[in-house]
């Protein structure tokens, strides 16, 4: 089965203590779509400007991403520019230019509306709502978000959370949303807001799933050298949704392994700027790291 | 087999946003000894003053801790006073009064010198050296430490690290010692300093073991309510050493499960002030949480 992914498609400029890279393919939808593509067919919803490089269209096509829902409009592609500190855990935004995103309204092609798996990747909650409004009877809908929306669109975000099956956010966002310092207390509070599955991402410390079946403590793959963590969270949730879309059986039977596959896909994302490393790997590389994670956590 | 444990024995005053508790039994050796006592016989090495409450001597005795090596001297027991912030991850020391610790020299009783398992819990590296000098042919020696010794006794600590089989420290100490931001890079650097087994503790994010057999990602038991994390690291390493001392087979065959048992023992420590919760539990409570951790990490 296929995954519909809506989110941002951006040209990123990323600076770390070791290097800087302009005009990288970025955005939540790009990272999530490439990650999901290792496991299932992907339908992308988004917008880019006329300046969007042809090579990135080719990149999507190599990953067999359906671009019927990608609008190409007059104007500039969304641009994000950020800088990481030495330890790669803290970043600051240098510049955000919305470009064609400013007036973007996602219209789903007819064929998209039947997608059983829907990933509302990080983007304004109003747009996530708008996509969900157009879906017929999706089987499993997951939303991701970022601190920005908690700051400027909290009400829309809270009403979105009610509508989804799964909600994914990082630990500092969970703290901001719930005012709970304790991750498990925060998970409980977010469940009460609606979603049956809540996942809190903790960067290099892995992630935690909470559902009616209990918790799952999902490890991160050990990395000695993190080049650029931008998009790791999007890759995680993209890989997870891609895996779920093709796994046999229900969500509960597969979501733990799906998170492991997402975690491993995200590990490759961190090893290169933008999507540079992720676009060089094959499914076999992912399988190898999943096997390694099994060995690294067994006791 | 028994575990010899040297470290501090203290009367703690601990303040959190929710409560304050004076004259708690504290210190690295107290926490580690009680934790180890669930699994194996413990021989304690330390010093207290004449003010040390009888009830704490009884507490040790209930846990069958051998006190032949506990000196009771004229003067006051070591006192530490600290305060935790809301999220329980940051604490500051309000007061440290060394008392009888100032002139303490650990002399091992003859029967102690044959202990196969030795835990040099957090204490001045010079004292850890002095204990190790008196041991005959220990099977497995592990040292723990704290940032203070990195600040004021780094050379003694580095020479101690060379002499031990296992070295345990937390992530910020690992960063301070190696100047590596990345945990796995830090592990590699610490191996080069001598120990075959290096464990980095990451608080509520669990811990990582590095050895010739590879890494082990050890989870923390999920806690909804952390009352007082003081001594959690000591309980972790104490529980681990206690488990190893009675497990059949070599270190490599048992160290992963030993860490899990340490992690679970530490989870109880966090649920009460000082040793209040840990001293109410039985081995069966630990076994139950170990089983739960198995379920929480399976994929």
Coordinates of C-alpha atoms in Angstrom, one line a residue:
Chain A
X1 CA 0.0 0.0 0.0
X2 CA 1.1 3.6 -0.6
X3 CA 1.8 6.4 1.8
X4 CA 0.6 10.0 1.1
X5 CA 3.1 12.5 2.5
X6 CA 2.4 16.2 2.9
X7 CA 5.0 18.6 4.3
X8 CA 7.6 21.2 3.3
X9 CA 9.9 20.9 0.3
X10 CA 12.7 23.2 0.7
X11 CA 16.1 24.4 -0.3
X12 CA 18.3 24.4 2.8
X13 CA 21.5 26.1 3.7
X14 CA 23.1 24.2 6.5
X15 CA 26.2 25.2 8.5
X16 CA 27.9 23.0 11.0
X17 CA 31.3 23.5 12.8
X18 CA 32.9 21.4 10.1
X19 CA 31.3 22.5 6.8
X20 CA 28.6 24.5 5.1
X21 CA 26.2 23.4 2.3
X22 CA 24.0 25.7 0.3
X23 CA 20.9 24.6 -1.8
X24 CA 20.5 21.2 -0.3
X25 CA 17.2 19.4 -0.9
X26 CA 15.4 19.7 2.4
X27 CA 12.1 20.0 4.0
X28 CA 10.0 17.6 6.1
X29 CA 8.3 16.0 3.1
X30 CA 11.5 15.5 1.1
X31 CA 13.2 13.7 4.0
X32 CA 10.1 11.7 4.9
X33 CA 9.4 10.7 1.2
X34 CA 12.8 9.5 0.5
X35 CA 12.9 7.5 3.7
X36 CA 9.5 6.0 3.1
X37 CA 10.4 5.1 -0.5
X38 CA 12.7 2.3 0.7
X39 CA 9.6 0.4 1.8
X40 CA 6.5 1.5 -0.1
X41 CA 5.3 3.7 -2.9
X42 CA 5.0 7.4 -1.9
X43 CA 2.6 10.1 -3.1
X44 CA 4.1 13.6 -2.4
X45 CA 2.0 16.7 -1.7
X46 CA 3.8 20.0 -1.7
X47 CA 4.9 23.1 -3.5
X48 CA 8.1 24.4 -5.0
X49 CA 9.1 27.5 -7.0
X50 CA 10.3 27.8 -10.6
X51 CA 13.9 27.9 -9.1
X52 CA 13.6 24.3 -7.9
X53 CA 16.5 22.5 -9.5
X54 CA 15.7 19.8 -12.1
X55 CA 18.2 17.5 -10.4
X56 CA 15.9 17.3 -7.3
X57 CA 12.9 16.3 -9.4
X58 CA 15.1 13.6 -10.9
X59 CA 16.1 12.5 -7.4
X60 CA 12.4 12.1 -6.4
X61 CA 11.8 10.1 -9.6
X62 CA 14.7 7.8 -8.9
X63 CA 13.0 7.1 -5.6
X64 CA 9.8 6.4 -7.5
X65 CA 8.0 9.2 -5.6
X66 CA 4.7 10.1 -7.2
X67 CA 4.9 13.9 -7.9
X68 CA 1.3 14.4 -9.3
X69 CA 0.6 16.4 -6.0
X70 CA 3.7 18.5 -6.2
X71 CA 2.8 22.0 -7.4
X72 CA 5.4 24.1 -9.3
X73 CA 4.5 27.7 -8.9
X74 CA 5.8 31.1 -9.9
X75 CA 8.2 32.4 -7.2
X76 CA 10.9 31.0 -5.0
X77 CA 11.1 27.6 -3.3
X78 CA 10.8 27.7 0.5
X79 CA 14.2 28.3 2.0
X80 CA 15.6 27.5 5.4
X81 CA 19.0 28.3 6.7
X82 CA 20.4 27.0 10.0
X83 CA 23.5 26.5 12.0
X84 CA 24.5 23.7 14.4
X85 CA 26.7 24.0 17.4
X86 CA 29.7 21.7 18.1
X87 CA 27.7 19.0 19.8
X88 CA 25.0 18.9 17.0
X89 CA 22.2 18.9 19.5
X90 CA 21.5 22.6 19.3
X91 CA 20.7 24.5 16.2
X92 CA 19.5 27.9 15.4
X93 CA 17.6 29.2 12.5
X94 CA 19.5 31.8 10.6
X95 CA 16.8 32.6 8.0
X96 CA 13.4 31.4 6.8
X97 CA 12.0 32.6 3.4
X98 CA 8.5 31.1 2.9
X99 CA 8.5 31.9 -0.9
X100 CA 5.7 29.9 -2.7
X101 CA 4.7 28.4 0.7
X102 CA 3.1 31.6 1.7
X103 CA 0.0 31.1 -0.4
X104 CA 0.1 27.3 -0.7
X105 CA -3.1 25.3 -0.5
X106 CA -2.7 21.6 -1.0
X107 CA -5.2 20.2 -3.5
X108 CA -5.1 16.5 -3.6
X109 CA -5.2 14.7 -7.0
X110 CA -8.2 12.2 -7.0
X111 CA -5.9 9.2 -6.9
X112 CA -4.3 10.5 -3.7
X113 CA -7.5 10.6 -1.7
X114 CA -7.7 6.9 -1.3
X115 CA -4.2 6.5 0.2
X116 CA -4.5 4.2 3.2
X117 CA -1.5 5.6 5.0
X118 CA -1.2 9.4 5.5
X119 CA 1.8 11.2 7.0
X120 CA 1.1 14.8 7.8
X121 CA 4.8 15.7 8.1
X122 CA 5.9 18.9 9.8
X123 CA 4.1 21.9 8.2
X124 CA 1.5 24.4 9.4
X125 CA -1.3 22.6 11.2
X126 CA -3.9 24.4 9.0
X127 CA -2.4 22.7 5.9
X128 CA -2.3 19.3 7.7
X129 CA -6.0 19.8 8.5
X130 CA -6.7 20.7 4.9
X131 CA -5.1 17.6 3.5
X132 CA -6.9 15.4 6.1
X133 CA -10.3 17.0 5.0
X134 CA -9.8 15.7 1.5
X135 CA -9.0 12.1 2.4
X136 CA -11.7 9.5 2.1
X137 CA -11.2 6.8 4.6
X138 CA -7.5 6.6 5.5
X139 CA -6.5 3.5 7.5
X140 CA -3.7 5.2 9.6
X141 CA -2.9 8.9 9.9
X142 CA 0.2 10.2 11.7
X143 CA 1.1 13.8 12.2
X144 CA 4.5 15.3 13.1
X145 CA 5.1 18.9 14.1
X146 CA 7.7 21.4 15.4
X147 CA 8.0 24.0 18.1
X148 CA 7.1 26.8 15.7
X149 CA 3.5 25.6 15.5
X150 CA 3.3 25.3 19.3
X151 CA 4.3 28.9 19.4
X152 CA 2.1 30.4 16.7
X153 CA -0.7 27.9 15.9
X154 CA -1.3 25.9 19.1
X155 CA -5.1 25.8 18.7
X156 CA -5.0 24.4 15.2
X157 CA -2.3 21.9 16.3
X158 CA -4.4 20.8 19.3
X159 CA -7.5 20.3 17.1
X160 CA -5.4 18.4 14.6
X161 CA -4.0 16.1 17.3
X162 CA -7.6 15.0 18.0
X163 CA -8.1 13.8 14.4
X164 CA -5.0 11.6 14.0
X165 CA -4.2 8.0 15.0
X166 CA -0.6 8.8 15.8
X167 CA 1.2 11.9 16.9
X168 CA 5.0 12.3 16.8
X169 CA 7.0 15.1 18.4
X170 CA 10.4 15.5 20.1
X171 CA 11.0 15.7 23.8
X172 CA 11.3 19.5 24.1
X173 CA 8.1 19.9 22.1
X174 CA 6.3 17.4 24.4
X175 CA 7.5 19.4 27.3
X176 CA 6.2 22.6 25.7
X177 CA 2.9 21.1 24.8
X178 CA 2.1 19.3 28.1
X179 CA 4.2 21.3 30.7
X180 CA 5.4 17.8 31.9
X181 CA 9.1 17.4 32.6
X182 CA 8.7 13.6 32.7
X183 CA 8.5 12.0 29.2
X184 CA 6.1 9.3 30.5
X185 CA 3.8 11.8 32.2
X186 CA 3.8 13.8 28.9
X187 CA 2.9 10.7 26.9
X188 CA -0.1 10.1 29.1
X189 CA -1.3 13.7 28.8
X190 CA -1.0 13.6 25.0
X191 CA -3.0 10.4 24.8
X192 CA -5.8 12.3 26.5
X193 CA -5.7 14.8 23.6
X194 CA -6.8 12.1 21.2
X195 CA -4.2 9.9 19.5
X196 CA -3.9 6.2 20.2
X197 CA -0.2 6.2 19.3
X198 CA 2.1 8.8 20.7
X199 CA 5.8 8.8 19.9
X200 CA 8.4 11.1 21.6
X201 CA 11.6 11.4 19.7
X202 CA 14.8 11.9 21.8
X203 CA 17.5 12.4 19.1
X204 CA 20.5 10.3 19.7
X205 CA 18.8 8.7 22.7
X206 CA 16.1 7.0 20.5
X207 CA 12.4 7.3 20.9
X208 CA 9.5 6.1 23.0
X209 CA 6.2 4.8 21.8
X210 CA 3.1 4.8 24.0
X211 CA 0.0 2.9 22.9
X212 CA -2.8 0.7 24.4
X213 CA -0.2 -2.2 24.1
X214 CA 2.2 -0.3 26.4
X215 CA 5.5 1.4 25.9
X216 CA 8.2 0.6 23.4
X217 CA 11.7 1.9 24.1
X218 CA 13.2 2.3 20.6
X219 CA 17.0 2.7 20.4
X220 CA 18.9 5.0 18.1
X221 CA 21.6 3.4 15.9
X222 CA 25.0 4.2 17.3
X223 CA 26.8 6.9 15.2
X224 CA 30.4 7.9 15.7
X225 CA 30.2 10.8 13.3
X226 CA 27.0 12.9 12.9
X227 CA 27.5 15.2 9.9
X228 CA 24.1 16.9 9.8
X229 CA 21.0 15.8 11.8
X230 CA 18.6 18.0 9.8
X231 CA 15.7 15.8 8.6
X232 CA 16.5 12.9 11.0
X233 CA 13.1 13.2 12.7
X234 CA 11.4 13.4 9.3
X235 CA 13.3 10.4 8.0
X236 CA 12.4 8.5 11.2
X237 CA 8.7 9.0 10.7
X238 CA 8.9 8.6 7.0
X239 CA 10.7 5.2 7.3
X240 CA 8.2 4.1 9.9
X241 CA 5.2 4.9 7.8
X242 CA 6.7 3.3 4.7
X243 CA 7.4 0.2 6.6
X244 CA 3.9 0.1 8.1
X245 CA 2.3 0.6 4.7
X246 CA 3.7 -2.7 3.4
X247 CA 3.8 -4.8 6.5
X248 CA 1.3 -7.6 6.8
X249 CA -1.0 -7.5 9.9
X250 CA -2.2 -4.6 12.0
X251 CA -0.5 -1.6 13.3
X252 CA 0.1 -3.1 16.8
X253 CA 1.8 -6.1 15.3
X254 CA 4.2 -3.9 13.2
X255 CA 4.7 -0.5 14.8
X256 CA 7.7 -1.5 16.9
X257 CA 9.7 -2.9 14.0
X258 CA 8.5 0.1 11.9
X259 CA 10.1 2.4 14.4
X260 CA 13.3 0.5 14.3
X261 CA 13.3 0.8 10.5
X262 CA 12.6 4.5 10.9
X263 CA 15.4 4.9 13.4
X264 CA 17.9 3.1 11.1
X265 CA 16.8 5.2 8.1
X266 CA 17.3 8.3 10.2
X267 CA 20.8 7.2 11.1
X268 CA 21.8 7.3 7.5
X269 CA 20.3 10.8 7.2
X270 CA 22.6 12.0 9.9
X271 CA 25.7 10.8 8.1
X272 CA 25.5 13.2 5.3
X273 CA 24.4 16.8 4.6
X274 CA 20.7 17.0 3.6
X275 CA 19.8 13.8 1.8
X276 CA 23.3 13.2 0.4
X277 CA 23.9 9.9 2.3
X278 CA 20.3 8.7 2.4
X279 CA 20.1 8.8 -1.4
X280 CA 23.2 6.6 -1.8
X281 CA 21.9 3.6 0.2
X282 CA 19.8 0.6 -0.6
X283 CA 17.3 -1.4 1.4
X284 CA 20.0 -4.0 2.1
X285 CA 22.0 -1.3 4.0
X286 CA 19.0 -0.7 6.2
X287 CA 18.4 -4.4 6.8
X288 CA 22.0 -4.7 7.9
X289 CA 21.7 -2.0 10.6
X290 CA 18.4 -3.4 11.8
X291 CA 20.1 -6.7 12.4
X292 CA 22.9 -4.9 14.2
X293 CA 20.4 -3.0 16.4
X294 CA 18.9 -6.4 17.3
X295 CA 22.3 -7.5 18.5
X296 CA 23.0 -4.3 20.3
X297 CA 19.9 -4.4 22.4
X298 CA 19.6 -8.2 23.2
X299 CA 20.1 -9.2 26.8
Chain B
X1 CA 30.9 -14.7 45.4
X2 CA 31.1 -11.4 47.3
X3 CA 31.6 -7.8 46.2
X4 CA 33.9 -5.5 48.0
X5 CA 32.6 -1.9 47.8
X6 CA 34.5 1.2 48.8
X7 CA 33.0 4.6 48.6
X8 CA 31.5 7.4 50.6
X9 CA 29.0 6.9 53.5
X10 CA 27.2 10.1 54.1
X11 CA 24.3 11.9 55.8
X12 CA 22.5 13.7 53.0
X13 CA 20.2 16.7 53.0
X14 CA 18.3 16.7 49.7
X15 CA 15.9 19.3 48.5
X16 CA 13.7 19.0 45.4
X17 CA 10.8 21.2 44.2
X18 CA 8.4 18.9 46.1
X19 CA 10.1 18.2 49.4
X20 CA 13.2 18.3 51.6
X21 CA 14.7 15.6 53.6
X22 CA 17.5 15.9 56.2
X23 CA 19.9 13.2 57.5
X24 CA 19.2 10.6 54.8
X25 CA 21.5 7.8 54.5
X26 CA 23.5 8.6 51.4
X27 CA 26.9 8.3 49.8
X28 CA 28.1 6.2 46.9
X29 CA 29.0 3.2 49.0
X30 CA 25.6 3.1 50.8
X31 CA 23.6 3.2 47.6
X32 CA 25.9 0.7 45.8
X33 CA 26.0 -1.7 48.8
X34 CA 22.3 -1.9 49.3
X35 CA 21.8 -2.3 45.5
X36 CA 24.4 -5.1 45.4
X37 CA 22.9 -6.8 48.4
X38 CA 19.9 -8.0 46.5
X39 CA 22.2 -10.3 44.5
X40 CA 25.3 -11.2 46.5
X41 CA 27.1 -10.7 49.9
X42 CA 28.7 -7.3 50.2
X43 CA 31.8 -6.2 52.2
X44 CA 31.7 -2.4 52.9
X45 CA 34.7 -0.2 53.3
X46 CA 34.2 3.3 54.6
X47 CA 34.2 5.7 57.5
X48 CA 31.5 7.3 59.6
X49 CA 31.5 9.6 62.6
X50 CA 30.2 9.0 66.1
X51 CA 27.1 10.9 65.0
X52 CA 26.1 8.1 62.5
X53 CA 22.6 7.0 63.5
X54 CA 22.3 3.4 64.9
X55 CA 19.3 2.9 62.6
X56 CA 21.5 3.1 59.6
X57 CA 23.9 0.5 61.0
X58 CA 20.8 -1.7 61.5
X59 CA 19.7 -1.0 57.9
X60 CA 23.1 -2.2 56.6
X61 CA 22.7 -5.3 58.8
X62 CA 19.3 -6.1 57.5
X63 CA 20.8 -6.1 54.0
X64 CA 23.5 -8.4 55.4
X65 CA 26.3 -6.0 54.5
X66 CA 29.6 -7.0 56.1
X67 CA 30.7 -3.9 58.2
X68 CA 34.1 -5.2 59.4
X69 CA 35.6 -2.6 57.1
X70 CA 33.5 0.3 58.2
X71 CA 35.5 2.6 60.6
X72 CA 33.6 4.6 63.2
X73 CA 35.8 7.5 64.1
X74 CA 35.6 10.5 66.5
X75 CA 34.1 13.4 64.6
X76 CA 31.2 14.0 62.2
X77 CA 30.0 11.8 59.3
X78 CA 30.5 13.2 55.8
X79 CA 27.6 15.4 54.9
X80 CA 26.3 16.4 51.5
X81 CA 23.5 18.8 50.9
X82 CA 22.0 19.4 47.4
X83 CA 19.1 20.8 45.6
X84 CA 17.3 19.6 42.4
X85 CA 15.6 21.8 39.8
X86 CA 12.1 21.1 38.5
X87 CA 13.1 18.6 35.8
X88 CA 15.4 16.6 38.2
X89 CA 18.2 16.5 35.7
X90 CA 20.1 19.4 37.2
X91 CA 21.3 19.6 40.7
X92 CA 23.6 21.9 42.6
X93 CA 25.6 21.2 45.7
X94 CA 24.6 23.4 48.6
X95 CA 27.2 22.2 51.1
X96 CA 29.8 19.5 51.5
X97 CA 31.3 18.8 54.9
X98 CA 34.0 16.2 54.7
X99 CA 34.1 15.4 58.5
X100 CA 35.8 12.1 59.2
X101 CA 36.4 11.7 55.5
X102 CA 39.2 14.3 55.6
X103 CA 41.7 12.0 57.2
X104 CA 40.3 8.6 56.1
X105 CA 42.6 5.9 55.0
X106 CA 40.9 2.6 54.1
X107 CA 42.6 -0.4 55.7
X108 CA 41.1 -3.6 54.5
X109 CA 40.4 -6.4 56.9
X110 CA 42.3 -9.6 55.9
X111 CA 39.1 -11.3 54.8
X112 CA 38.3 -8.5 52.4
X113 CA 41.5 -8.8 50.4
X114 CA 40.4 -11.9 48.7
X115 CA 37.1 -10.5 47.3
X116 CA 36.9 -11.5 43.7
X117 CA 34.6 -8.5 42.7
X118 CA 35.7 -5.0 43.6
X119 CA 33.6 -1.9 43.2
X120 CA 35.6 1.3 43.6
X121 CA 32.5 3.5 43.9
X122 CA 32.7 7.3 43.7
X123 CA 35.3 8.6 46.1
X124 CA 38.7 10.3 45.8
X125 CA 40.8 8.4 43.2
X126 CA 43.7 8.3 45.8
X127 CA 41.5 6.2 48.1
X128 CA 40.4 4.0 45.2
X129 CA 44.1 3.4 44.4
X130 CA 44.8 2.6 48.1
X131 CA 42.1 0.0 48.2
X132 CA 43.2 -1.6 45.0
X133 CA 46.8 -1.8 46.3
X134 CA 45.6 -4.0 49.1
X135 CA 43.7 -6.5 47.0
X136 CA 45.3 -9.9 46.2
X137 CA 44.0 -11.1 42.8
X138 CA 40.6 -9.7 42.2
X139 CA 38.7 -11.2 39.3
X140 CA 36.9 -8.0 38.1
X141 CA 37.4 -4.5 39.3
X142 CA 35.1 -1.6 38.3
X143 CA 35.6 2.1 39.2
X144 CA 33.0 4.9 39.2
X145 CA 33.8 8.6 39.6
X146 CA 32.3 12.1 39.5
X147 CA 33.1 15.4 37.9
X148 CA 34.8 16.7 41.1
X149 CA 37.7 14.3 40.6
X150 CA 38.1 15.3 37.0
X151 CA 38.4 18.9 38.2
X152 CA 40.8 18.4 41.2
X153 CA 42.4 15.0 40.8
X154 CA 42.5 14.2 37.1
X155 CA 46.0 12.6 37.1
X156 CA 45.2 10.2 39.9
X157 CA 41.9 9.3 38.1
X158 CA 43.7 8.7 34.8
X159 CA 46.2 6.4 36.5
X160 CA 43.4 4.6 38.2
X161 CA 41.5 4.0 34.9
X162 CA 44.6 2.1 33.7
X163 CA 44.3 -0.3 36.6
X164 CA 40.6 -1.3 36.3
X165 CA 38.7 -3.8 34.2
X166 CA 35.7 -1.6 33.9
X167 CA 35.1 2.1 34.2
X168 CA 31.7 3.8 34.6
X169 CA 31.0 7.5 34.2
X170 CA 28.1 9.7 33.1
X171 CA 27.8 11.4 29.7
X172 CA 28.9 14.8 30.9
X173 CA 31.9 13.4 32.7
X174 CA 32.8 11.4 29.6
X175 CA 32.7 14.6 27.6
X176 CA 34.9 16.4 30.2
X177 CA 37.4 13.5 30.2
X178 CA 37.7 13.0 26.5
X179 CA 36.5 16.3 25.0
X180 CA 34.4 14.2 22.6
X181 CA 30.8 15.4 22.1
X182 CA 29.8 12.0 20.6
X183 CA 29.3 9.3 23.2
X184 CA 30.7 6.5 20.9
X185 CA 33.8 8.5 20.1
X186 CA 34.2 9.1 23.9
X187 CA 33.9 5.4 24.6
X188 CA 36.6 4.6 22.0
X189 CA 38.9 7.2 23.6
X190 CA 38.4 5.8 27.2
X191 CA 39.1 2.3 26.0
X192 CA 42.5 3.5 24.9
X193 CA 43.1 4.7 28.5
X194 CA 43.0 1.0 29.7
X195 CA 39.7 -0.5 30.7
X196 CA 38.2 -3.4 28.7
X197 CA 34.7 -2.4 29.7
X198 CA 33.5 1.2 29.6
X199 CA 30.0 2.2 30.5
X200 CA 28.5 5.7 30.0
X201 CA 25.4 6.4 32.0
X202 CA 22.8 8.7 30.5
X203 CA 20.3 9.1 33.4
X204 CA 16.7 8.5 32.2
X205 CA 18.1 7.7 28.7
X206 CA 19.8 4.5 30.0
X207 CA 23.4 3.6 29.5
X208 CA 25.8 2.3 26.9
X209 CA 28.4 -0.5 27.3
X210 CA 31.4 -0.8 25.1
X211 CA 33.6 -3.9 25.2
X212 CA 35.5 -6.2 22.8
X213 CA 32.1 -7.9 22.2
X214 CA 30.7 -4.6 20.9
X215 CA 28.2 -2.1 22.2
X216 CA 25.1 -2.8 24.4
X217 CA 22.4 -0.2 24.5
X218 CA 20.8 -0.6 28.0
X219 CA 17.4 1.1 28.6
X220 CA 16.3 2.8 31.7
X221 CA 13.1 1.6 33.3
X222 CA 10.2 4.0 32.6
X223 CA 9.4 6.1 35.6
X224 CA 6.4 8.5 35.8
X225 CA 7.5 10.1 39.0
X226 CA 11.1 10.6 39.9
X227 CA 11.3 11.7 43.6
X228 CA 15.0 11.9 44.1
X229 CA 17.6 10.6 41.6
X230 CA 20.5 10.9 44.1
X231 CA 22.4 7.6 44.2
X232 CA 20.8 6.2 41.0
X233 CA 24.2 5.9 39.4
X234 CA 25.7 4.2 42.5
X235 CA 22.7 1.8 42.6
X236 CA 23.1 1.0 39.0
X237 CA 26.7 0.0 39.3
X238 CA 26.1 -1.7 42.7
X239 CA 23.3 -3.8 41.3
X240 CA 25.4 -4.6 38.2
X241 CA 28.3 -5.8 40.3
X242 CA 26.1 -7.7 42.7
X243 CA 24.5 -9.5 39.8
X244 CA 27.9 -10.3 38.2
X245 CA 29.3 -11.7 41.4
X246 CA 26.7 -14.5 41.5
X247 CA 26.1 -15.1 37.8
X248 CA 27.5 -18.3 36.3
X249 CA 29.9 -17.9 33.4
X250 CA 32.2 -15.1 32.5
X251 CA 31.8 -11.4 32.4
X252 CA 30.9 -11.2 28.7
X253 CA 28.2 -13.8 29.1
X254 CA 26.5 -11.8 31.9
X255 CA 27.4 -8.1 31.8
X256 CA 24.4 -7.1 29.6
X257 CA 21.9 -8.7 32.0
X258 CA 23.9 -7.3 34.9
X259 CA 23.4 -3.8 33.5
X260 CA 19.7 -4.4 33.2
X261 CA 19.5 -5.5 36.8
X262 CA 21.5 -2.4 37.8
X263 CA 19.2 -0.2 35.8
X264 CA 16.1 -1.7 37.4
X265 CA 17.6 -1.4 40.9
X266 CA 18.4 2.3 40.1
X267 CA 14.8 2.8 39.1
X268 CA 13.6 2.0 42.6
X269 CA 16.2 4.3 44.0
X270 CA 14.7 7.2 42.1
X271 CA 11.3 6.6 43.5
X272 CA 12.1 7.6 47.0
X273 CA 14.4 10.0 48.9
X274 CA 17.8 8.5 49.7
X275 CA 17.4 4.8 50.1
X276 CA 13.8 5.0 51.4
X277 CA 12.2 3.1 48.5
X278 CA 15.2 0.8 47.7
X279 CA 15.1 -0.6 51.3
X280 CA 11.4 -1.6 51.0
X281 CA 11.8 -3.8 48.0
X282 CA 12.6 -7.5 47.5
X283 CA 14.4 -9.4 44.7
X284 CA 11.0 -10.3 43.3
X285 CA 10.2 -6.7 42.6
X286 CA 13.4 -6.4 40.7
X287 CA 12.7 -9.5 38.7
X288 CA 9.3 -8.2 37.7
X289 CA 10.7 -4.9 36.3
X290 CA 13.4 -6.9 34.5
X291 CA 10.7 -8.9 32.8
X292 CA 8.8 -5.7 32.0
X293 CA 12.0 -4.2 30.4
X294 CA 12.3 -7.3 28.2
X295 CA 8.7 -6.6 26.9
X296 CA 9.4 -2.9 26.5
X297 CA 12.4 -3.4 24.3
X298 CA 11.4 -6.4 22.2
X299 CA 10.9 -5.9 18.5

